[in-house]
mmCIF file of C-alpha atoms in Angstrom:
data_model
loop_
_atom_site.group_PDB
_atom_site.id
_atom_site.type_symbol
_atom_site.label_atom_id
_atom_site.label_comp_id
_atom_site.label_asym_id
_atom_site.label_seq_id
_atom_site.Cartn_x
_atom_site.Cartn_y
_atom_site.Cartn_z
ATOM 1 C CA GLN Y 1 106.879 102.453 73.105
ATOM 2 C CA SER Y 2 103.363 103.575 73.957
ATOM 3 C CA ALA Y 3 101.411 102.207 76.877
ATOM 4 C CA LEU Y 4 98.480 99.893 76.368
ATOM 5 C CA THR Y 5 95.115 101.686 76.404
ATOM 6 C CA GLN Y 6 92.664 101.126 79.237
ATOM 7 C CA PRO Y 7 89.528 103.082 80.171
ATOM 8 C CA ALA Y 8 90.245 105.561 82.944
ATOM 9 C CA SER Y 9 87.333 104.355 85.027
ATOM 10 C CA VAL Y 10 84.679 101.653 85.203
ATOM 11 C CA SER Y 11 81.918 101.383 87.765
ATOM 12 C CA GLY Y 12 79.240 98.929 88.758
ATOM 13 C CA SER Y 13 76.858 98.034 91.539
ATOM 14 C CA PRO Y 14 77.450 95.166 93.952
ATOM 15 C CA GLY Y 15 76.636 91.845 92.329
ATOM 16 C CA GLN Y 16 77.014 93.145 88.786
ATOM 17 C CA SER Y 17 79.706 92.177 86.297
ATOM 18 C CA ILE Y 18 82.128 94.644 84.773
ATOM 19 C CA THR Y 19 84.750 94.315 82.071
ATOM 20 C CA ILE Y 20 87.985 96.280 81.710
ATOM 21 C CA SER Y 21 89.612 96.411 78.286
ATOM 22 C CA CYS Y 22 93.300 96.631 77.443
ATOM 23 C CA THR Y 23 94.088 97.523 73.835
ATOM 24 C CA GLY Y 24 97.436 97.153 72.141
ATOM 25 C CA THR Y 25 98.731 96.053 68.769
ATOM 26 C CA SER Y 26 99.683 92.877 66.937
ATOM 27 C CA SER Y 27 103.224 93.358 68.265
ATOM 28 C CA ASP Y 28 102.100 92.906 71.839
ATOM 29 C CA VAL Y 29 98.578 91.972 73.035
ATOM 30 C CA GLY Y 30 97.413 90.588 69.697
ATOM 31 C CA GLY Y 31 100.489 88.550 68.932
ATOM 32 C CA TYR Y 32 101.129 86.595 72.139
ATOM 33 C CA LYS Y 33 99.419 84.820 75.018
ATOM 34 C CA TYR Y 34 101.376 86.785 77.625
ATOM 35 C CA VAL Y 35 98.994 89.262 79.208
ATOM 36 C CA SER Y 36 98.718 89.753 82.962
ATOM 37 C CA TRP Y 37 96.427 91.837 85.127
ATOM 38 C CA TYR Y 38 97.263 93.504 88.452
ATOM 39 C CA GLN Y 39 94.982 94.818 91.186
ATOM 40 C CA GLN Y 40 96.235 97.682 93.343
ATOM 41 C CA HIS Y 41 94.503 99.046 96.423
ATOM 42 C CA PRO Y 42 95.478 102.533 97.640
ATOM 43 C CA GLY Y 43 98.864 102.559 99.337
ATOM 44 C CA LYS Y 44 99.492 98.905 98.542
ATOM 45 C CA ALA Y 45 101.693 97.022 96.098
ATOM 46 C CA PRO Y 46 100.095 95.584 92.968
ATOM 47 C CA LYS Y 47 98.851 91.984 93.103
ATOM 48 C CA VAL Y 48 98.735 89.530 90.208
ATOM 49 C CA MET Y 49 95.131 88.576 89.400
ATOM 50 C CA ILE Y 50 95.527 86.982 85.961
ATOM 51 C CA TYR Y 51 98.530 85.710 83.991
ATOM 52 C CA GLU Y 52 98.913 84.335 80.456
ATOM 53 C CA VAL Y 53 95.617 85.939 79.401
ATOM 54 C CA SER Y 54 93.250 83.769 81.438
ATOM 55 C CA ASN Y 55 95.049 81.930 84.249
ATOM 56 C CA ARG Y 56 94.409 82.731 87.909
ATOM 57 C CA PRO Y 57 97.162 82.355 90.519
ATOM 58 C CA SER Y 58 96.342 80.243 93.534
ATOM 59 C CA GLY Y 59 94.208 82.199 95.994
ATOM 60 C CA VAL Y 60 92.621 84.590 93.491
ATOM 61 C CA SER Y 61 88.829 84.485 93.454
ATOM 62 C CA ASP Y 62 87.185 82.785 90.459
ATOM 63 C CA ARG Y 63 85.079 85.933 90.110
ATOM 64 C CA PHE Y 64 88.051 87.281 88.156
ATOM 65 C CA SER Y 65 88.503 86.048 84.605
ATOM 66 C CA GLY Y 66 90.580 87.074 81.615
ATOM 67 C CA SER Y 67 90.214 86.760 77.875
ATOM 68 C CA LYS Y 68 91.591 88.146 74.634
ATOM 69 C CA SER Y 69 90.220 88.937 71.184
ATOM 70 C CA GLY Y 70 92.456 90.370 68.519
ATOM 71 C CA ASN Y 71 94.535 93.211 69.941
ATOM 72 C CA THR Y 72 92.337 93.657 73.026
ATOM 73 C CA ALA Y 73 92.582 91.768 76.302
ATOM 74 C CA SER Y 74 89.821 91.953 78.893
ATOM 75 C CA LEU Y 75 89.434 91.443 82.625
ATOM 76 C CA THR Y 76 85.945 90.599 83.849
ATOM 77 C CA ILE Y 77 84.917 90.842 87.480
ATOM 78 C CA SER Y 78 81.706 88.946 88.223
ATOM 79 C CA GLY Y 79 79.566 89.393 91.317
ATOM 80 C CA LEU Y 80 81.198 92.757 92.041
ATOM 81 C CA GLN Y 81 82.040 93.316 95.722
ATOM 82 C CA ALA Y 82 83.090 96.392 97.687
ATOM 83 C CA GLU Y 83 86.592 94.945 98.122
ATOM 84 C CA ASP Y 84 87.048 94.929 94.336
ATOM 85 C CA GLU Y 85 87.226 98.725 94.328
ATOM 86 C CA ALA Y 86 90.824 99.371 93.278
ATOM 87 C CA ASP Y 87 93.045 100.294 90.355
ATOM 88 C CA TYR Y 88 93.686 97.646 87.722
ATOM 89 C CA TYR Y 89 96.595 97.492 85.294
ATOM 90 C CA CYS Y 90 97.263 95.197 82.365
ATOM 91 C CA ILE Y 91 100.689 94.316 81.003
ATOM 92 C CA SER Y 92 101.668 92.527 77.817
ATOM 93 C CA TYR Y 93 104.762 90.960 76.371
ATOM 94 C CA THR Y 94 106.102 92.963 73.441
ATOM 95 C CA SER Y 95 108.192 91.778 70.522
ATOM 96 C CA THR Y 96 110.506 94.772 70.836
ATOM 97 C CA THR Y 97 113.951 93.391 71.639
ATOM 98 C CA SER Y 98 115.154 93.785 75.232
ATOM 99 C CA GLN Y 99 112.013 95.690 76.192
ATOM 100 C CA PRO Y 100 110.080 94.639 79.273
ATOM 101 C CA GLY Y 101 106.309 94.220 79.118
ATOM 102 C CA LEU Y 102 104.139 97.181 78.220
ATOM 103 C CA PHE Y 103 101.960 98.466 81.046
ATOM 104 C CA GLY Y 104 98.419 99.624 80.532
ATOM 105 C CA THR Y 105 97.343 103.118 81.518
ATOM 106 C CA GLY Y 106 95.318 101.832 84.452
ATOM 107 C CA THR Y 107 91.594 101.680 85.281
ATOM 108 C CA LYS Y 108 89.918 102.844 88.471
ATOM 109 C CA VAL Y 109 87.079 100.490 89.411
ATOM 110 C CA THR Y 110 84.374 102.014 91.589
ATOM 111 C CA VAL Y 111 81.718 99.961 93.345
ATOM 112 C CA LEU Y 112 78.602 102.104 93.539
ATOM 113 C CA GLU W 1 106.422 81.886 99.127
ATOM 114 C CA VAL W 2 108.259 84.535 97.158
ATOM 115 C CA GLN W 3 109.187 87.567 99.244
ATOM 116 C CA LEU W 4 110.883 90.715 97.989
ATOM 117 C CA LEU W 5 112.076 93.165 100.628
ATOM 118 C CA GLU W 6 113.113 96.658 99.520
ATOM 119 C CA SER W 7 115.028 99.238 101.494
ATOM 120 C CA GLY W 8 116.996 102.409 100.924
ATOM 121 C CA GLY W 9 114.290 104.877 99.994
ATOM 122 C CA GLY W 10 113.983 108.267 101.637
ATOM 123 C CA LEU W 11 114.100 112.033 101.244
ATOM 124 C CA VAL W 12 116.948 113.525 99.222
ATOM 125 C CA GLN W 13 117.669 116.888 97.644
ATOM 126 C CA ALA W 14 117.675 117.328 93.899
ATOM 127 C CA GLY W 15 121.056 116.328 92.501
ATOM 128 C CA GLY W 16 121.642 113.833 95.283
ATOM 129 C CA SER W 17 121.946 110.053 95.252
ATOM 130 C CA LEU W 18 120.239 107.044 96.787
ATOM 131 C CA ARG W 19 120.820 103.303 96.549
ATOM 132 C CA LEU W 20 117.830 101.003 96.742
ATOM 133 C CA SER W 21 118.264 97.384 97.799
ATOM 134 C CA CYS W 22 116.042 94.348 97.350
ATOM 135 C CA THR W 23 116.604 91.039 99.096
ATOM 136 C CA ALA W 24 114.777 87.805 98.361
ATOM 137 C CA PRO W 25 114.715 85.300 101.195
ATOM 138 C CA GLY W 26 113.845 81.888 99.883
ATOM 139 C CA PHE W 27 114.943 82.090 96.262
ATOM 140 C CA THR W 28 118.036 82.913 94.246
ATOM 141 C CA LEU W 29 117.762 86.235 92.438
ATOM 142 C CA SER W 30 120.161 85.206 89.677
ATOM 143 C CA THR W 31 117.719 82.534 88.517
ATOM 144 C CA TYR W 32 115.302 85.159 87.237
ATOM 145 C CA ALA W 33 115.194 88.493 85.479
ATOM 146 C CA MET W 34 114.586 91.198 88.071
ATOM 147 C CA GLY W 35 113.553 94.792 87.802
ATOM 148 C CA TRP W 36 112.459 98.040 89.368
ATOM 149 C CA VAL W 37 109.078 99.618 88.666
ATOM 150 C CA ARG W 38 108.039 102.993 90.045
ATOM 151 C CA GLN W 39 104.784 104.827 90.615
ATOM 152 C CA ALA W 40 104.692 108.576 91.009
ATOM 153 C CA PRO W 41 101.948 110.002 93.246
ATOM 154 C CA GLY W 42 98.577 109.544 91.567
ATOM 155 C CA LYS W 43 100.147 108.056 88.440
ATOM 156 C CA GLY W 44 100.455 104.645 86.798
ATOM 157 C CA LEU W 45 103.156 102.011 86.794
ATOM 158 C CA GLU W 46 106.415 102.794 84.990
ATOM 159 C CA TRP W 47 109.439 100.624 84.283
ATOM 160 C CA VAL W 48 112.700 101.967 85.644
ATOM 161 C CA SER W 49 115.213 99.217 84.941
ATOM 162 C CA VAL W 50 115.575 95.473 84.341
ATOM 163 C CA ILE W 51 118.492 93.045 84.601
ATOM 164 C CA SER W 52 118.387 89.639 82.928
ATOM 165 C CA ALA W 53 118.940 86.398 84.818
ATOM 166 C CA SER W 54 122.420 86.082 83.350
ATOM 167 C CA GLY W 55 123.164 89.698 84.169
ATOM 168 C CA GLY W 56 124.262 90.229 80.591
ATOM 169 C CA HIS W 57 121.290 92.296 79.479
ATOM 170 C CA THR W 58 119.875 95.419 81.051
ATOM 171 C CA PHE W 59 117.077 97.840 80.253
ATOM 172 C CA TYR W 60 116.678 101.429 81.374
ATOM 173 C CA ALA W 61 113.797 103.803 80.837
ATOM 174 C CA ASP W 62 114.795 106.805 78.754
ATOM 175 C CA SER W 63 114.052 109.048 81.737
ATOM 176 C CA VAL W 64 116.728 107.402 83.924
ATOM 177 C CA ARG W 65 119.343 106.157 81.438
ATOM 178 C CA GLY W 66 122.754 107.548 82.318
ATOM 179 C CA ARG W 67 121.696 108.422 85.868
ATOM 180 C CA PHE W 68 120.565 105.071 87.329
ATOM 181 C CA THR W 69 122.429 101.748 87.422
ATOM 182 C CA ILE W 70 120.935 98.345 88.163
ATOM 183 C CA SER W 71 123.156 95.623 89.583
ATOM 184 C CA ARG W 72 123.038 92.381 91.493
ATOM 185 C CA ASP W 73 125.283 90.841 94.142
ATOM 186 C CA ASP W 74 124.999 87.091 93.804
ATOM 187 C CA TYR W 75 126.895 86.438 97.059
ATOM 188 C CA THR W 76 124.425 88.375 99.191
ATOM 189 C CA ASN W 77 121.474 87.663 96.873
ATOM 190 C CA THR W 78 120.672 91.361 96.664
ATOM 191 C CA LEU W 79 119.402 93.529 93.812
ATOM 192 C CA TYR W 80 120.415 97.189 93.736
ATOM 193 C CA LEU W 81 119.356 100.378 92.013
ATOM 194 C CA GLN W 82 121.917 103.160 92.269
ATOM 195 C CA MET W 83 120.176 106.451 91.593
ATOM 196 C CA ASN W 84 122.329 109.522 90.910
ATOM 197 C CA SER W 85 121.522 113.088 89.868
ATOM 198 C CA LEU W 86 118.038 112.713 91.268
ATOM 199 C CA ARG W 87 115.312 115.028 90.046
ATOM 200 C CA ALA W 88 111.945 116.062 91.474
ATOM 201 C CA GLU W 89 110.265 113.911 88.816
ATOM 202 C CA ASP W 90 111.941 110.802 90.269
ATOM 203 C CA THR W 91 109.678 111.123 93.311
ATOM 204 C CA ALA W 92 107.774 107.836 93.428
ATOM 205 C CA VAL W 93 107.267 104.564 95.236
ATOM 206 C CA HIS W 94 109.822 102.168 93.815
ATOM 207 C CA TYR W 95 108.925 98.488 93.651
ATOM 208 C CA CYS W 96 111.322 95.570 93.319
ATOM 209 C CA ALA W 97 109.889 93.021 90.888
ATOM 210 C CA LYS W 98 110.562 89.419 89.962
ATOM 211 C CA LEU W 99 109.961 88.831 86.281
ATOM 212 C CA THR W 100 108.798 85.954 84.110
ATOM 213 C CA ARG W 101 110.818 84.784 81.109
ATOM 214 C CA GLN W 102 108.757 87.233 79.049
ATOM 215 C CA TRP W 103 109.792 90.080 81.341
ATOM 216 C CA LEU W 104 106.382 90.538 82.942
ATOM 217 C CA VAL W 105 106.100 91.018 86.710
ATOM 218 C CA ASP W 106 104.919 87.937 88.596
ATOM 219 C CA HIS W 107 105.861 89.059 92.118
ATOM 220 C CA TRP W 108 106.071 92.529 93.665
ATOM 221 C CA GLY W 109 107.862 93.882 96.703
ATOM 222 C CA GLN W 110 106.072 96.150 99.146
ATOM 223 C CA GLY W 111 107.683 99.264 97.688
ATOM 224 C CA THR W 112 110.032 101.894 99.074
ATOM 225 C CA PRO W 113 109.269 105.616 98.706
ATOM 226 C CA VAL W 114 111.734 108.044 97.164
ATOM 227 C CA THR W 115 111.102 111.751 97.595
ATOM 228 C CA VAL W 116 113.300 114.299 95.829
ATOM 229 C CA SER W 117 112.977 117.846 97.042
ATOM 230 C CA SER W 118 113.749 120.731 94.759
#
């Protein structure tokens, strides 16, 4: 199965808000509430930032929020900070039998 | 706190084998689906293999099917990935992952690097 589509890069200035999109189909993103987002700094393991479309794990800043409309999920970072510069990946449940979640292609966030 | 501790990565020649291990102090691996995800240098995240909580269902990426085997030892609470006939394109950091019921990753290990020289 194909990966979910994300923009290759998104940038913003400190204090601004940015949004990263994650586009799939009705068989994955559009059909279920199971979308997660991961943040990955260089040389580090990914970290869960959002699960089940819009839920934040304990300890994740409330500057991170998730939403979904149709076949596209979105991650919004408000009040952008230098430490937010990282790669971000989405993942979605898929209805394909015995197939793990579909990863997104990844987005590099740059803080200008 | 969920901890996943990988080991077993290293440098190997093409055609060789490696066995990755993942231990989980503090929780029982067999309660959850578990998997391996890899990331080649400069690339995105890619599923390698998954084993269901019951152990009765497995998934392999097309690129590794027939060469890699995922398994679990419930006595030692250890997850394994046996990697045979390694190729240069298997070079990647390999992450152990704990999965949700929907087979999404909710906890990641720190990763172990595998380098295959041709």
